[in-house]
Amino acid sequence: MNTETTTARTDWYPEQKLIVTQLSGDVDQADIEQWEQSLHQALAQIEDGGSFKILVDLWGFKAVDLPTHKRYREIIPLTLASYGWKVGYVDLFEEAAAMTFTTWRGIRCMGAAHAHQDATKIEKYESLFGRDTERFFTDPRLAEEWILQL
């Protein structure tokens, strides 16, 4: 991982009940593994029976190859499914039919904001899947402002 150009981290802010997970730069498989591990470490800090909101900040993310892209693509939907959350865009993928939704340790996801630089994709996702508890943004700061108000 080139730490000068790549970010792969997750932070838990208990006072806001907010997880902020960030993946940016030219990302390889090792970066994806580090990012996923940081996400699970942050989720482990939430008390049993608790709840959280999540900001998925992928602004500036670019997978270095197709296997990396495929691996990254499943992490957020599958992880959040373990906390009772169905990501809006998940039905675009065939794998969605086999997904199960549970509440690990009784913890529930209550809202999600997604940020990415691909305006065409984000505008489509926002128009098709945006809702009161889930929104899609091209500006990470706007995504953070929105999720903090949720």
PDB file of C-alpha atoms in Angstrom:
ATOM      1  CA  MET A   1       0.000   0.000   0.000  1.00  0.00           C
ATOM      2  CA  ASN A   2       1.291   3.418  -0.958  1.00  0.00           C
ATOM      3  CA  THR A   3       0.279   5.469   2.071  1.00  0.00           C
ATOM      4  CA  GLU A   4       1.075   8.735   0.289  1.00  0.00           C
ATOM      5  CA  THR A   5      -1.698   8.233  -2.250  1.00  0.00           C
ATOM      6  CA  THR A   6      -3.998   5.637  -0.699  1.00  0.00           C
ATOM      7  CA  THR A   7      -6.369   5.826   2.248  1.00  0.00           C
ATOM      8  CA  ALA A   8      -7.988   2.669   3.639  1.00  0.00           C
ATOM      9  CA  ARG A   9      -9.449   3.351   7.083  1.00  0.00           C
ATOM     10  CA  THR A  10     -12.550   3.368   9.247  1.00  0.00           C
ATOM     11  CA  ASP A  11     -13.315   5.347  12.389  1.00  0.00           C
ATOM     12  CA  TRP A  12     -16.102   5.019  14.977  1.00  0.00           C
ATOM     13  CA  TYR A  13     -17.463   8.192  16.554  1.00  0.00           C
ATOM     14  CA  PRO A  14     -19.599   6.938  19.458  1.00  0.00           C
ATOM     15  CA  GLU A  15     -20.989  10.350  20.409  1.00  0.00           C
ATOM     16  CA  GLN A  16     -22.591  10.655  16.945  1.00  0.00           C
ATOM     17  CA  LYS A  17     -23.146   6.898  16.570  1.00  0.00           C
ATOM     18  CA  LEU A  18     -21.302   7.325  13.265  1.00  0.00           C
ATOM     19  CA  ILE A  19     -18.920   5.114  11.348  1.00  0.00           C
ATOM     20  CA  VAL A  20     -16.834   6.849   8.689  1.00  0.00           C
ATOM     21  CA  THR A  21     -15.124   4.469   6.320  1.00  0.00           C
ATOM     22  CA  GLN A  22     -12.822   5.797   3.633  1.00  0.00           C
ATOM     23  CA  LEU A  23     -11.152   4.185   0.657  1.00  0.00           C
ATOM     24  CA  SER A  24      -9.322   6.362  -1.848  1.00  0.00           C
ATOM     25  CA  GLY A  25      -6.418   6.377  -4.263  1.00  0.00           C
ATOM     26  CA  ASP A  26      -5.183   3.617  -6.545  1.00  0.00           C
ATOM     27  CA  VAL A  27      -6.226   0.644  -4.436  1.00  0.00           C
ATOM     28  CA  ASP A  28      -4.915  -2.939  -4.602  1.00  0.00           C
ATOM     29  CA  GLN A  29      -5.964  -6.163  -2.860  1.00  0.00           C
ATOM     30  CA  ALA A  30      -3.844  -5.420   0.233  1.00  0.00           C
ATOM     31  CA  ASP A  31      -5.555  -2.038   0.585  1.00  0.00           C
ATOM     32  CA  ILE A  32      -8.974  -3.699   0.324  1.00  0.00           C
ATOM     33  CA  GLU A  33      -8.052  -6.177   3.049  1.00  0.00           C
ATOM     34  CA  GLN A  34      -6.809  -3.372   5.329  1.00  0.00           C
ATOM     35  CA  TRP A  35      -9.972  -1.354   4.673  1.00  0.00           C
ATOM     36  CA  GLU A  36     -12.272  -4.292   5.381  1.00  0.00           C
ATOM     37  CA  GLN A  37     -10.385  -5.100   8.575  1.00  0.00           C
ATOM     38  CA  SER A  38     -10.665  -1.479   9.743  1.00  0.00           C
ATOM     39  CA  LEU A  39     -14.423  -1.566   9.052  1.00  0.00           C
ATOM     40  CA  HIS A  40     -14.888  -4.692  11.156  1.00  0.00           C
ATOM     41  CA  GLN A  41     -12.709  -3.255  13.949  1.00  0.00           C
ATOM     42  CA  ALA A  42     -14.870  -0.110  14.064  1.00  0.00           C
ATOM     43  CA  LEU A  43     -18.090  -2.137  14.097  1.00  0.00           C
ATOM     44  CA  ALA A  44     -16.718  -4.249  16.953  1.00  0.00           C
ATOM     45  CA  GLN A  45     -16.583  -1.090  19.113  1.00  0.00           C
ATOM     46  CA  ILE A  46     -20.376  -0.654  19.001  1.00  0.00           C
ATOM     47  CA  GLU A  47     -22.178  -1.908  22.094  1.00  0.00           C
ATOM     48  CA  ASP A  48     -24.444  -4.947  21.804  1.00  0.00           C
ATOM     49  CA  GLY A  49     -27.959  -3.858  20.880  1.00  0.00           C
ATOM     50  CA  GLY A  50     -26.688  -0.483  19.669  1.00  0.00           C
ATOM     51  CA  SER A  51     -27.166   1.325  16.405  1.00  0.00           C
ATOM     52  CA  PHE A  52     -25.073   3.337  13.995  1.00  0.00           C
ATOM     53  CA  LYS A  53     -25.081   5.444  10.847  1.00  0.00           C
ATOM     54  CA  ILE A  54     -22.382   5.093   8.214  1.00  0.00           C
ATOM     55  CA  LEU A  55     -20.588   7.388   5.805  1.00  0.00           C
ATOM     56  CA  VAL A  56     -19.008   5.357   3.010  1.00  0.00           C
ATOM     57  CA  ASP A  57     -16.475   7.761   1.507  1.00  0.00           C
ATOM     58  CA  LEU A  58     -15.114   6.324  -1.726  1.00  0.00           C
ATOM     59  CA  TRP A  59     -14.238   9.692  -3.252  1.00  0.00           C
ATOM     60  CA  GLY A  60     -11.036   9.254  -5.239  1.00  0.00           C
ATOM     61  CA  PHE A  61     -11.207   5.440  -5.163  1.00  0.00           C
ATOM     62  CA  LYS A  62      -9.861   3.524  -8.156  1.00  0.00           C
ATOM     63  CA  ALA A  63      -9.236  -0.214  -8.167  1.00  0.00           C
ATOM     64  CA  VAL A  64      -5.945  -1.164  -9.844  1.00  0.00           C
ATOM     65  CA  ASP A  65      -7.516  -4.235 -11.498  1.00  0.00           C
ATOM     66  CA  LEU A  66     -10.815  -6.081 -11.961  1.00  0.00           C
ATOM     67  CA  PRO A  67     -10.322  -8.652  -9.140  1.00  0.00           C
ATOM     68  CA  THR A  68      -9.717  -5.766  -6.711  1.00  0.00           C
ATOM     69  CA  HIS A  69     -12.840  -3.982  -7.926  1.00  0.00           C
ATOM     70  CA  LYS A  70     -14.950  -7.133  -7.563  1.00  0.00           C
ATOM     71  CA  ARG A  71     -13.643  -7.718  -4.025  1.00  0.00           C
ATOM     72  CA  TYR A  72     -14.269  -4.139  -2.906  1.00  0.00           C
ATOM     73  CA  ARG A  73     -17.772  -4.084  -4.419  1.00  0.00           C
ATOM     74  CA  GLU A  74     -19.144  -6.745  -2.071  1.00  0.00           C
ATOM     75  CA  ILE A  75     -17.761  -5.491   1.253  1.00  0.00           C
ATOM     76  CA  ILE A  76     -20.231  -2.721   2.133  1.00  0.00           C
ATOM     77  CA  PRO A  77     -23.427  -4.537   1.035  1.00  0.00           C
ATOM     78  CA  LEU A  78     -22.483  -7.810   2.744  1.00  0.00           C
ATOM     79  CA  THR A  79     -21.176  -6.162   5.894  1.00  0.00           C
ATOM     80  CA  LEU A  80     -24.213  -3.925   6.309  1.00  0.00           C
ATOM     81  CA  ALA A  81     -26.539  -6.875   5.667  1.00  0.00           C
ATOM     82  CA  SER A  82     -25.176  -8.251   8.954  1.00  0.00           C
ATOM     83  CA  TYR A  83     -26.618  -5.171  10.646  1.00  0.00           C
ATOM     84  CA  GLY A  84     -30.068  -5.300   9.077  1.00  0.00           C
ATOM     85  CA  TRP A  85     -29.297  -2.831   6.263  1.00  0.00           C
ATOM     86  CA  LYS A  86     -29.975  -3.324   2.565  1.00  0.00           C
ATOM     87  CA  VAL A  87     -27.882  -0.947   0.463  1.00  0.00           C
ATOM     88  CA  GLY A  88     -30.137   0.639  -2.168  1.00  0.00           C
ATOM     89  CA  TYR A  89     -28.106  -0.368  -5.200  1.00  0.00           C
ATOM     90  CA  VAL A  90     -27.701  -4.016  -4.172  1.00  0.00           C
ATOM     91  CA  ASP A  91     -30.557  -5.178  -6.406  1.00  0.00           C
ATOM     92  CA  LEU A  92     -28.481  -4.198  -9.451  1.00  0.00           C
ATOM     93  CA  PHE A  93     -26.429  -7.349  -8.866  1.00  0.00           C
ATOM     94  CA  GLU A  94     -27.481 -10.971  -9.341  1.00  0.00           C
ATOM     95  CA  GLU A  95     -25.896 -11.935  -6.026  1.00  0.00           C
ATOM     96  CA  ALA A  96     -28.551  -9.867  -4.224  1.00  0.00           C
ATOM     97  CA  ALA A  97     -31.107 -12.662  -4.499  1.00  0.00           C
ATOM     98  CA  ALA A  98     -29.000 -14.850  -2.189  1.00  0.00           C
ATOM     99  CA  MET A  99     -28.345 -12.183   0.453  1.00  0.00           C
ATOM    100  CA  THR A 100     -29.596 -12.637   3.990  1.00  0.00           C
ATOM    101  CA  PHE A 101     -30.146  -9.843   6.499  1.00  0.00           C
ATOM    102  CA  THR A 102     -29.444 -10.306  10.185  1.00  0.00           C
ATOM    103  CA  THR A 103     -28.566  -8.184  13.200  1.00  0.00           C
ATOM    104  CA  TRP A 104     -25.138  -9.199  14.485  1.00  0.00           C
ATOM    105  CA  ARG A 105     -25.028  -8.772  18.283  1.00  0.00           C
ATOM    106  CA  GLY A 106     -28.368  -6.982  17.992  1.00  0.00           C
ATOM    107  CA  ILE A 107     -26.719  -3.979  16.309  1.00  0.00           C
ATOM    108  CA  ARG A 108     -28.652  -2.158  13.584  1.00  0.00           C
ATOM    109  CA  CYS A 109     -27.571   0.235  10.865  1.00  0.00           C
ATOM    110  CA  MET A 110     -29.984   3.196  10.815  1.00  0.00           C
ATOM    111  CA  GLY A 111     -28.747   5.190   7.827  1.00  0.00           C
ATOM    112  CA  ALA A 112     -26.088   5.450   5.132  1.00  0.00           C
ATOM    113  CA  ALA A 113     -24.462   8.174   3.068  1.00  0.00           C
ATOM    114  CA  HIS A 114     -22.281   7.258   0.112  1.00  0.00           C
ATOM    115  CA  ALA A 115     -19.722   9.560  -1.554  1.00  0.00           C
ATOM    116  CA  HIS A 116     -17.969   8.883  -4.868  1.00  0.00           C
ATOM    117  CA  GLN A 117     -16.514  11.057  -7.622  1.00  0.00           C
ATOM    118  CA  ASP A 118     -18.396   9.365 -10.506  1.00  0.00           C
ATOM    119  CA  ALA A 119     -21.208  11.900 -10.932  1.00  0.00           C
ATOM    120  CA  THR A 120     -23.047   9.850 -13.568  1.00  0.00           C
ATOM    121  CA  LYS A 121     -23.235   6.796 -11.300  1.00  0.00           C
ATOM    122  CA  ILE A 122     -23.996   8.769  -8.139  1.00  0.00           C
ATOM    123  CA  GLU A 123     -26.762  10.813  -9.776  1.00  0.00           C
ATOM    124  CA  LYS A 124     -28.320   7.583 -11.053  1.00  0.00           C
ATOM    125  CA  TYR A 125     -28.074   5.925  -7.627  1.00  0.00           C
ATOM    126  CA  GLU A 126     -29.536   8.985  -5.904  1.00  0.00           C
ATOM    127  CA  SER A 127     -32.489   9.136  -8.311  1.00  0.00           C
ATOM    128  CA  LEU A 128     -33.172   5.380  -8.135  1.00  0.00           C
ATOM    129  CA  PHE A 129     -32.220   4.518  -4.560  1.00  0.00           C
ATOM    130  CA  GLY A 130     -32.038   7.737  -2.541  1.00  0.00           C
ATOM    131  CA  ARG A 131     -34.440   7.734   0.427  1.00  0.00           C
ATOM    132  CA  ASP A 132     -34.941   9.331   3.813  1.00  0.00           C
ATOM    133  CA  THR A 133     -32.277   7.117   5.375  1.00  0.00           C
ATOM    134  CA  GLU A 134     -29.855   6.640   2.467  1.00  0.00           C
ATOM    135  CA  ARG A 135     -28.359   9.196   0.101  1.00  0.00           C
ATOM    136  CA  PHE A 136     -25.638   9.349  -2.566  1.00  0.00           C
ATOM    137  CA  PHE A 137     -23.249  12.310  -2.981  1.00  0.00           C
ATOM    138  CA  THR A 138     -20.357  13.460  -5.151  1.00  0.00           C
ATOM    139  CA  ASP A 139     -19.078  15.678  -2.320  1.00  0.00           C
ATOM    140  CA  PRO A 140     -17.912  13.871   0.845  1.00  0.00           C
ATOM    141  CA  ARG A 141     -18.481  17.012   2.949  1.00  0.00           C
ATOM    142  CA  LEU A 142     -22.138  17.185   1.911  1.00  0.00           C
ATOM    143  CA  ALA A 143     -22.487  13.472   2.633  1.00  0.00           C
ATOM    144  CA  GLU A 144     -21.065  13.997   6.123  1.00  0.00           C
ATOM    145  CA  GLU A 145     -23.317  16.986   6.804  1.00  0.00           C
ATOM    146  CA  TRP A 146     -26.358  14.982   5.739  1.00  0.00           C
ATOM    147  CA  ILE A 147     -25.551  11.845   7.736  1.00  0.00           C
ATOM    148  CA  LEU A 148     -24.817  13.847  10.886  1.00  0.00           C
ATOM    149  CA  GLN A 149     -28.299  15.387  10.661  1.00  0.00           C
ATOM    150  CA  LEU A 150     -29.992  12.006  10.235  1.00  0.00           C
TER     151      LEU A 150
END
